[in-house]
mmCIF file of C-alpha atoms and ligand atoms in Angstrom:
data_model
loop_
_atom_site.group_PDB
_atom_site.id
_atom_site.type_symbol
_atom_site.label_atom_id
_atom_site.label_comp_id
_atom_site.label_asym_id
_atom_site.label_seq_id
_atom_site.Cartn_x
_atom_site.Cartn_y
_atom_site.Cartn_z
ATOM 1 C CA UNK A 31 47.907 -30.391 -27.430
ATOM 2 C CA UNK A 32 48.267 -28.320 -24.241
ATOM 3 C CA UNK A 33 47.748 -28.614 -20.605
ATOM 4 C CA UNK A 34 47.291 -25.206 -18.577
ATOM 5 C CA UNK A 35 48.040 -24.135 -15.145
ATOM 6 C CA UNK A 36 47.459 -20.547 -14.248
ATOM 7 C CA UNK A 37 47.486 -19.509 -10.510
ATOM 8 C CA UNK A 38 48.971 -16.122 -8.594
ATOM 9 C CA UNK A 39 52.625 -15.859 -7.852
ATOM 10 C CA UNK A 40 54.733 -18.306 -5.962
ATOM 11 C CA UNK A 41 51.980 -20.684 -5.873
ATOM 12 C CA UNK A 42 54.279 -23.528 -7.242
ATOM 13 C CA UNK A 43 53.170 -23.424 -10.870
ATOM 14 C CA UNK A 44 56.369 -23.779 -12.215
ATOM 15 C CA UNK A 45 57.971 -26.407 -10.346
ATOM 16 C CA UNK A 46 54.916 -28.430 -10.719
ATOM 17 C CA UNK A 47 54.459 -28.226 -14.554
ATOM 18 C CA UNK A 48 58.288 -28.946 -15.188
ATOM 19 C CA UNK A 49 58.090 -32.277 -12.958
ATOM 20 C CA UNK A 50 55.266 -33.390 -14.833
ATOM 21 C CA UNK A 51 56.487 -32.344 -18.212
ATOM 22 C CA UNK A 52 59.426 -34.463 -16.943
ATOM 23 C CA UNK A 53 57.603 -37.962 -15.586
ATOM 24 C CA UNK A 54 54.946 -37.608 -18.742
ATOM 25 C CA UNK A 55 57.912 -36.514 -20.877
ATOM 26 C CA UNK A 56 56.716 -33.729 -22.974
ATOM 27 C CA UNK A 57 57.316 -30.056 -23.486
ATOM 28 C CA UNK A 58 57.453 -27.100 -21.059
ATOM 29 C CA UNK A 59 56.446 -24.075 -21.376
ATOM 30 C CA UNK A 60 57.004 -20.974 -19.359
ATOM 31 C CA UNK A 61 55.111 -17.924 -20.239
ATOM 32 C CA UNK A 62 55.894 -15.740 -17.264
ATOM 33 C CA UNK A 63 59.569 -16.411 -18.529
ATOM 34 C CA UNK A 64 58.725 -14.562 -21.592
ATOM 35 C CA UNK A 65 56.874 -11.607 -20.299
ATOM 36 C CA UNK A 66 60.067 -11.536 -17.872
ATOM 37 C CA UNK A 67 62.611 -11.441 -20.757
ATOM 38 C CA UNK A 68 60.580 -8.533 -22.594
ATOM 39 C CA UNK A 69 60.712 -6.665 -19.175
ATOM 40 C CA UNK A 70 64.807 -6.983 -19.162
ATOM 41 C CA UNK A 71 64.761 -5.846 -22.354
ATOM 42 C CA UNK A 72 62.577 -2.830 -21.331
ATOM 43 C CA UNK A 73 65.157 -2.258 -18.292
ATOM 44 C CA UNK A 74 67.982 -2.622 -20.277
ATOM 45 C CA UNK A 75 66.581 0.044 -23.418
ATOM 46 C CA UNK A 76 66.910 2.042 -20.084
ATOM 47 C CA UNK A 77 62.933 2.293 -19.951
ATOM 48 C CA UNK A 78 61.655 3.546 -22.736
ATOM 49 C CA UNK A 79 58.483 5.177 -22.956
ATOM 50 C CA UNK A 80 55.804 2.593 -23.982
ATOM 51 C CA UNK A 81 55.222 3.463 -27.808
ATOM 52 C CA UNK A 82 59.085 4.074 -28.547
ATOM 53 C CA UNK A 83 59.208 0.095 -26.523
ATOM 54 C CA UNK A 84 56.616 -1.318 -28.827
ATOM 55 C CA UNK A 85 58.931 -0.279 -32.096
ATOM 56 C CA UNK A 86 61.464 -2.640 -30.578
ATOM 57 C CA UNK A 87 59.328 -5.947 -30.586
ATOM 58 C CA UNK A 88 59.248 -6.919 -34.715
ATOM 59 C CA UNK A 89 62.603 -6.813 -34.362
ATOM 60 C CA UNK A 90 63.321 -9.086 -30.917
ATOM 61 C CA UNK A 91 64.665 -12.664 -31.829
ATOM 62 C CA UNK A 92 63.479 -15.028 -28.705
ATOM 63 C CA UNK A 93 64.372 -18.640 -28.197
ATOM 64 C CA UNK A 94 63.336 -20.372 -25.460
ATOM 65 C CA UNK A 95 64.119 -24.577 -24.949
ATOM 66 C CA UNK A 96 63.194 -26.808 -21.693
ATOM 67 C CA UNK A 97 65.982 -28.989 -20.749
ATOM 68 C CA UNK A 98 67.631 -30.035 -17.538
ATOM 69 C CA UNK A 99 65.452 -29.134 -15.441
ATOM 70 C CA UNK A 100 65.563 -25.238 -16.684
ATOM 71 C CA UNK A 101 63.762 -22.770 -18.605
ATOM 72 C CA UNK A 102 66.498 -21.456 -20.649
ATOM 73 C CA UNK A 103 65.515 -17.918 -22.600
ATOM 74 C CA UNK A 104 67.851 -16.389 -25.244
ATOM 75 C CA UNK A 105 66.659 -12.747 -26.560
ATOM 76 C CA UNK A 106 68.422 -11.503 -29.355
ATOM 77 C CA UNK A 107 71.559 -14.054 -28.710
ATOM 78 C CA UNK A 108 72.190 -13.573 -25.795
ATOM 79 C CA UNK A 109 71.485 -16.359 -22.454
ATOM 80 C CA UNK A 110 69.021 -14.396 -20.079
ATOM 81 C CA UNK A 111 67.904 -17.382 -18.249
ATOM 82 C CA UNK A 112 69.446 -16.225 -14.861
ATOM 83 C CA UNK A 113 68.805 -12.620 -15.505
ATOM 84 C CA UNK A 114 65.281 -12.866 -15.586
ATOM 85 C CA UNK A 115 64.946 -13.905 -11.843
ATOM 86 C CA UNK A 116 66.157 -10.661 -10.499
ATOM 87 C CA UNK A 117 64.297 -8.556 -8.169
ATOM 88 C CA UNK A 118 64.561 -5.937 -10.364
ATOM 89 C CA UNK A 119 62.836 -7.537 -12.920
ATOM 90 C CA UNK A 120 59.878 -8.822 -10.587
ATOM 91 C CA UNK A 121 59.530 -5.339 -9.635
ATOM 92 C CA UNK A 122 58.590 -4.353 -13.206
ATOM 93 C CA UNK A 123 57.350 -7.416 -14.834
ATOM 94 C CA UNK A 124 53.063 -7.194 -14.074
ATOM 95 C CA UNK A 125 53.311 -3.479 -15.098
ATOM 96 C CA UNK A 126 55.094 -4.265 -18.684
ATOM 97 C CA UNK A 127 52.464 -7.224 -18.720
ATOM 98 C CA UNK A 128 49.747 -5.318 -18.306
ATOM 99 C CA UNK A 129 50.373 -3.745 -21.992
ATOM 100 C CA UNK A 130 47.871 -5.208 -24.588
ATOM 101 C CA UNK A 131 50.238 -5.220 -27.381
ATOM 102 C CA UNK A 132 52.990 -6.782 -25.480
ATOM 103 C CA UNK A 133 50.569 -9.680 -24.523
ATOM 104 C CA UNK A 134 49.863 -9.977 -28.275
ATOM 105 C CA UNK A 135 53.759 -10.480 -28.925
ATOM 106 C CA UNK A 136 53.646 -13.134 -26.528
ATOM 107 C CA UNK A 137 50.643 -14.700 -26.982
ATOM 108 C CA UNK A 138 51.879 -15.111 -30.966
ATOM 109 C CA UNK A 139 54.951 -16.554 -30.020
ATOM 110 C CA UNK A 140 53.184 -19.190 -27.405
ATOM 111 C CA UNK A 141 50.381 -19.860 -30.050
ATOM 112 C CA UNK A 142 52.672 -20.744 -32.841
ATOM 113 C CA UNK A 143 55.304 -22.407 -29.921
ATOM 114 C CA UNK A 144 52.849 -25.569 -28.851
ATOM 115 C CA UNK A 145 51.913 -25.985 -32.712
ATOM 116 C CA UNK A 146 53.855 -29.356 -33.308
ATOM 117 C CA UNK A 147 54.266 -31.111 -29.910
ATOM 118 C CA UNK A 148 52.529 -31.834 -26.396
ATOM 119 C CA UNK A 149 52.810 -28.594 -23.685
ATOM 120 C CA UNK A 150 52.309 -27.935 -20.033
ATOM 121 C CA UNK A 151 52.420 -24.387 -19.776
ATOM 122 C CA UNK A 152 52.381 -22.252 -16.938
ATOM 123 C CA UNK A 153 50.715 -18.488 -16.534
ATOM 124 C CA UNK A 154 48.236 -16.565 -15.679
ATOM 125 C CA UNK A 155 45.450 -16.063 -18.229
ATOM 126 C CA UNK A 156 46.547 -19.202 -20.350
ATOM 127 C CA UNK A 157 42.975 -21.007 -19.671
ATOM 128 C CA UNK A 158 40.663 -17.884 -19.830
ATOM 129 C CA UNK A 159 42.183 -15.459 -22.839
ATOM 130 C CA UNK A 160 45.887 -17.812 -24.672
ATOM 131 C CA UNK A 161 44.109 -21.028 -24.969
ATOM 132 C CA UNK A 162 40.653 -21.488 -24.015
ATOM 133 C CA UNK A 163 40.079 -25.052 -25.742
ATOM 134 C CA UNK A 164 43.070 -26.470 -23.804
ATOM 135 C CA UNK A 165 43.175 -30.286 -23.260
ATOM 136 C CA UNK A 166 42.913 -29.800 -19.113
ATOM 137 C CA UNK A 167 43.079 -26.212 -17.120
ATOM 138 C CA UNK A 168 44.636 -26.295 -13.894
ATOM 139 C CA UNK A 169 44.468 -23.448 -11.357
ATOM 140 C CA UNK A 170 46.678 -23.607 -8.434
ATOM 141 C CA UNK A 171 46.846 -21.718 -5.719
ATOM 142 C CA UNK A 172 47.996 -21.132 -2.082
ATOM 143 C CA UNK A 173 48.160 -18.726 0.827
ATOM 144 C CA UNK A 174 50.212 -15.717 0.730
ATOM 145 C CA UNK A 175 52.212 -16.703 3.707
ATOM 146 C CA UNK A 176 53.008 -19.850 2.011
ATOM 147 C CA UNK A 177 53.736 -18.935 -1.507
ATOM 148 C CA UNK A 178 56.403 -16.113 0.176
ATOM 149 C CA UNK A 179 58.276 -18.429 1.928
ATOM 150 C CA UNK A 180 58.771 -20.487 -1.072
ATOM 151 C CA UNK A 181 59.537 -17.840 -3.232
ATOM 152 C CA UNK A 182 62.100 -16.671 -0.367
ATOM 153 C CA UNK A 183 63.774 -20.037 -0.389
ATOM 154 C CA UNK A 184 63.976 -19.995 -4.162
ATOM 155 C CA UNK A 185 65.588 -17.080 -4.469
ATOM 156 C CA UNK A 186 68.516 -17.383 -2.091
ATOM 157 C CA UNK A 187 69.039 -21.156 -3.345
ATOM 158 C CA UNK A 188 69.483 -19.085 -6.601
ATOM 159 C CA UNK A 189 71.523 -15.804 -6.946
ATOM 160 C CA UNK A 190 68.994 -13.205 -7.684
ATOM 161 C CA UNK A 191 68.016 -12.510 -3.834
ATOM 162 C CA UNK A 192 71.059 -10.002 -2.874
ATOM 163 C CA UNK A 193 69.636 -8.208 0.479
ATOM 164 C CA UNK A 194 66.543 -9.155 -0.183
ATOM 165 C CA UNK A 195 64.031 -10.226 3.243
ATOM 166 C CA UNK A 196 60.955 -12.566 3.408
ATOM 167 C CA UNK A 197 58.984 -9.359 3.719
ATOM 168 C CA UNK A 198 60.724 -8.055 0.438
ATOM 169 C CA UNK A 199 59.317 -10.682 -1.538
ATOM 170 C CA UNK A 200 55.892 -11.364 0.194
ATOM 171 C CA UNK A 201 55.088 -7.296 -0.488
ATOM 172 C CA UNK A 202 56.513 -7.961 -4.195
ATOM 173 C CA UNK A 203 54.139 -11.046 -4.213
ATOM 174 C CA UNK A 204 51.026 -9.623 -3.329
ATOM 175 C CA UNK A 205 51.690 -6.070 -5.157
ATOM 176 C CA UNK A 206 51.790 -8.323 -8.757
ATOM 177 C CA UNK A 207 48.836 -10.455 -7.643
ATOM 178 C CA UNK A 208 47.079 -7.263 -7.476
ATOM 179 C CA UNK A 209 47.959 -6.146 -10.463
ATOM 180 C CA UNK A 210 47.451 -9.376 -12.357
ATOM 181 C CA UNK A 211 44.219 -9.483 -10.821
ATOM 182 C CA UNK A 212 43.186 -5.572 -11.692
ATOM 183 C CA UNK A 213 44.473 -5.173 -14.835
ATOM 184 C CA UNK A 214 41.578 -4.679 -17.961
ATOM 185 C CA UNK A 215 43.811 -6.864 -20.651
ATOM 186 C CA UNK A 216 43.744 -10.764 -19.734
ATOM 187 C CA UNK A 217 43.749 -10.785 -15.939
ATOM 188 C CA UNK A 218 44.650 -13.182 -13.621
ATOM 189 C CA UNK A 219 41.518 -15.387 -13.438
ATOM 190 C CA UNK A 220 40.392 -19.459 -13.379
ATOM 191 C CA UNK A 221 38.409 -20.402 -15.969
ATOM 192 C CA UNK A 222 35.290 -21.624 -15.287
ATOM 193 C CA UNK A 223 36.443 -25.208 -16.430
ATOM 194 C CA UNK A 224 39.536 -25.345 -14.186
ATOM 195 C CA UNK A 225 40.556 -27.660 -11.613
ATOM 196 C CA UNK A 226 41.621 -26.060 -8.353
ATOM 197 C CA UNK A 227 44.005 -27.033 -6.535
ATOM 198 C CA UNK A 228 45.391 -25.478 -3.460
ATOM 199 C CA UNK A 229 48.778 -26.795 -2.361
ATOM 200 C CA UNK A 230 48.524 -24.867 1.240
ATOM 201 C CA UNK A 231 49.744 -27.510 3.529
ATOM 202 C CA UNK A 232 50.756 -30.248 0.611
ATOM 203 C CA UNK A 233 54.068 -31.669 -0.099
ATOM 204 C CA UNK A 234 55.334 -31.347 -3.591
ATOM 205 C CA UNK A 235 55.061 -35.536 -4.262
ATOM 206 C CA UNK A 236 50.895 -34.873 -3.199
ATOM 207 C CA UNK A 237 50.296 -32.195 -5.017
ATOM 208 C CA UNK A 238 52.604 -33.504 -8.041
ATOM 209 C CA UNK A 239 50.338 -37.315 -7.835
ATOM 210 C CA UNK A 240 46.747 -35.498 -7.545
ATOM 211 C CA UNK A 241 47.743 -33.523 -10.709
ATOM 212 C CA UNK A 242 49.008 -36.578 -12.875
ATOM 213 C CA UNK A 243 45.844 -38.262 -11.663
ATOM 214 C CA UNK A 244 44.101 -36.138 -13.429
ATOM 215 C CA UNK A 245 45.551 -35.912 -16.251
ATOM 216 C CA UNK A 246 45.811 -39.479 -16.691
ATOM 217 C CA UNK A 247 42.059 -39.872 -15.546
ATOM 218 C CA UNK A 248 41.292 -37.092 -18.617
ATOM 219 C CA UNK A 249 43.645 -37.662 -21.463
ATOM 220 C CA UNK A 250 44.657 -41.290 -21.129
ATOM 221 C CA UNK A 251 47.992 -39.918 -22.354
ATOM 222 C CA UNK A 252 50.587 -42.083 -23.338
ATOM 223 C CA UNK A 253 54.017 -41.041 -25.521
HETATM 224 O O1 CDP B 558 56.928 -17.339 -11.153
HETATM 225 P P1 CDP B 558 56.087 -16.183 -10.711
HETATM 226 O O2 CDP B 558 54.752 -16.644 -10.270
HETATM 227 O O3 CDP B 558 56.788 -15.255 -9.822
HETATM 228 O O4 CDP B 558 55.794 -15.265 -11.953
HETATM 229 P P2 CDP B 558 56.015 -15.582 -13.461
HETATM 230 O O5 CDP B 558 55.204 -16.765 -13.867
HETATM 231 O O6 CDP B 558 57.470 -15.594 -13.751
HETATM 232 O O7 CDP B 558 55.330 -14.309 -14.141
HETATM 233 C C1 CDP B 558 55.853 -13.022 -13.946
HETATM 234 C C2 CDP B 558 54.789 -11.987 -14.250
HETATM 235 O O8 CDP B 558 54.440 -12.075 -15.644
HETATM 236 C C3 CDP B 558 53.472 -12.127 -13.517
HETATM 237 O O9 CDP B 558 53.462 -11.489 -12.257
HETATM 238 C C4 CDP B 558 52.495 -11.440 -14.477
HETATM 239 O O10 CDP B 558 52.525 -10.049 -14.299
HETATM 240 C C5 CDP B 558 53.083 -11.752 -15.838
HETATM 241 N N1 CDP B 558 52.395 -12.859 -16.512
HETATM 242 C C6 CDP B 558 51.222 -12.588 -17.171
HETATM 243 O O11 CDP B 558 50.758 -11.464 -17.152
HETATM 244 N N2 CDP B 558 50.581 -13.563 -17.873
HETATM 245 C C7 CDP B 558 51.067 -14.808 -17.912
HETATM 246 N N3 CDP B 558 50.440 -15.734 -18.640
HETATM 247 C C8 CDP B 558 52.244 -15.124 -17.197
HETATM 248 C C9 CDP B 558 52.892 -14.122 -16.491
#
């Protein structure tokens, strides 16, 4: 069974689905994490051009595991977890995203992923194009000013935010939401049978309640 958010950047997606996957005490899963690891594997071929980049995939082992509180992603062996939060990577991610066959790869892997246990998983198109009969579709969402200065304080709790500024990251935000938006293969979008909700204004512990509300008002669950 799975429970979807999908919502632009920074809008507190991720936080959110790890504390509930947490107090309801099932799985997390992370799908921007994934189309982030692909994209560090991109950088790191030194950019390939996109068909010589698409040989690669059969071949790329990922592992990815939700524990303490983290996200962790291993591609081919090695721990990426960290890497993936670079700037450098945000800067490329929506445009290696946008690539229909690399949403395939990751779709697959997702699909086959929630198979054998109960998800909340976090994205962008997971309600409308990865898993339209979902249990319960969240989309969240906030203002831009907001969502920056999260991100912001994110990144320089973590160590991926070297010289970066507050206007570094809210241009970076709204340049992907564009693009996740724009883009012909699996946009950004709410399903028509989402729940909205905007945190603008919310603490973490309201908007973290009105969400388990609802899932315990809709799927009774219990573990
Ligand atoms: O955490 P943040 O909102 O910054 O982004 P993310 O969830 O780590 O996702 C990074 C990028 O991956 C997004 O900007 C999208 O371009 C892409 N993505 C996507 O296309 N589809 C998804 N289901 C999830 C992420």
């Amino acid at each position: 069974m799975i429970i979807v958010i999908d919502g632009p950047a920074g809008s507190g997606k991720s936080s959110t689905a790890k504390e509930i996957a947490n107090r309801l005490e099932i799985q997390y899963l992370d799908s921007g994490a994934i189309y982030r690891a692909l994209t560090y594997l991109w950088i790191a071929a030194d950019k390939p051009e996109k068909n010589s980049f698409l040989k690669l995939l059969p071949g790329v082992k990922l592992q990815t595991a939700y524990k303490n509180q983290m996200f962790f992603v291993e591609l081919n062996g090695a721990d990426i977890t960290h890497a993936i939060r670079n700037q450098n990577v945000a800067e490329q991610v929506s445009d290696v995203a946008s690539v229909p066959e690399i949403r395939k790869f990751v779709n697959d892997y997702m699909r086959n992923l929630v198979l054998d246990d109960i998800y909340i998983a976090d994205g962008r198109d997971l309600g409308t194009a990865v898993f339209p009969n979902a249990a319960l579709k969240i989309y969240m969402d906030a203002s831009l000013e907001e969502r920056a200065r999260r991100r912001y304080m994110e990144l320089q709790e973590d160590d991926g935010s070297a010289g970066v500024t507050l206007e570094d990251v809210k241009q970076n935000l709204s340049e992907r939401d564009q693009k996740d938006q724009n883009r012909s293969a699996d946009p950004l979008k709410k399903a028509d049978d989402a729940i909205i909700i905007n945190t603008t204004g919310k603490t973490f512990e309201e908007q973290i309640s009105e969400i388990i509300d609802i899932i315990q008002n809709k799927l009774k669950l219990k573990r």
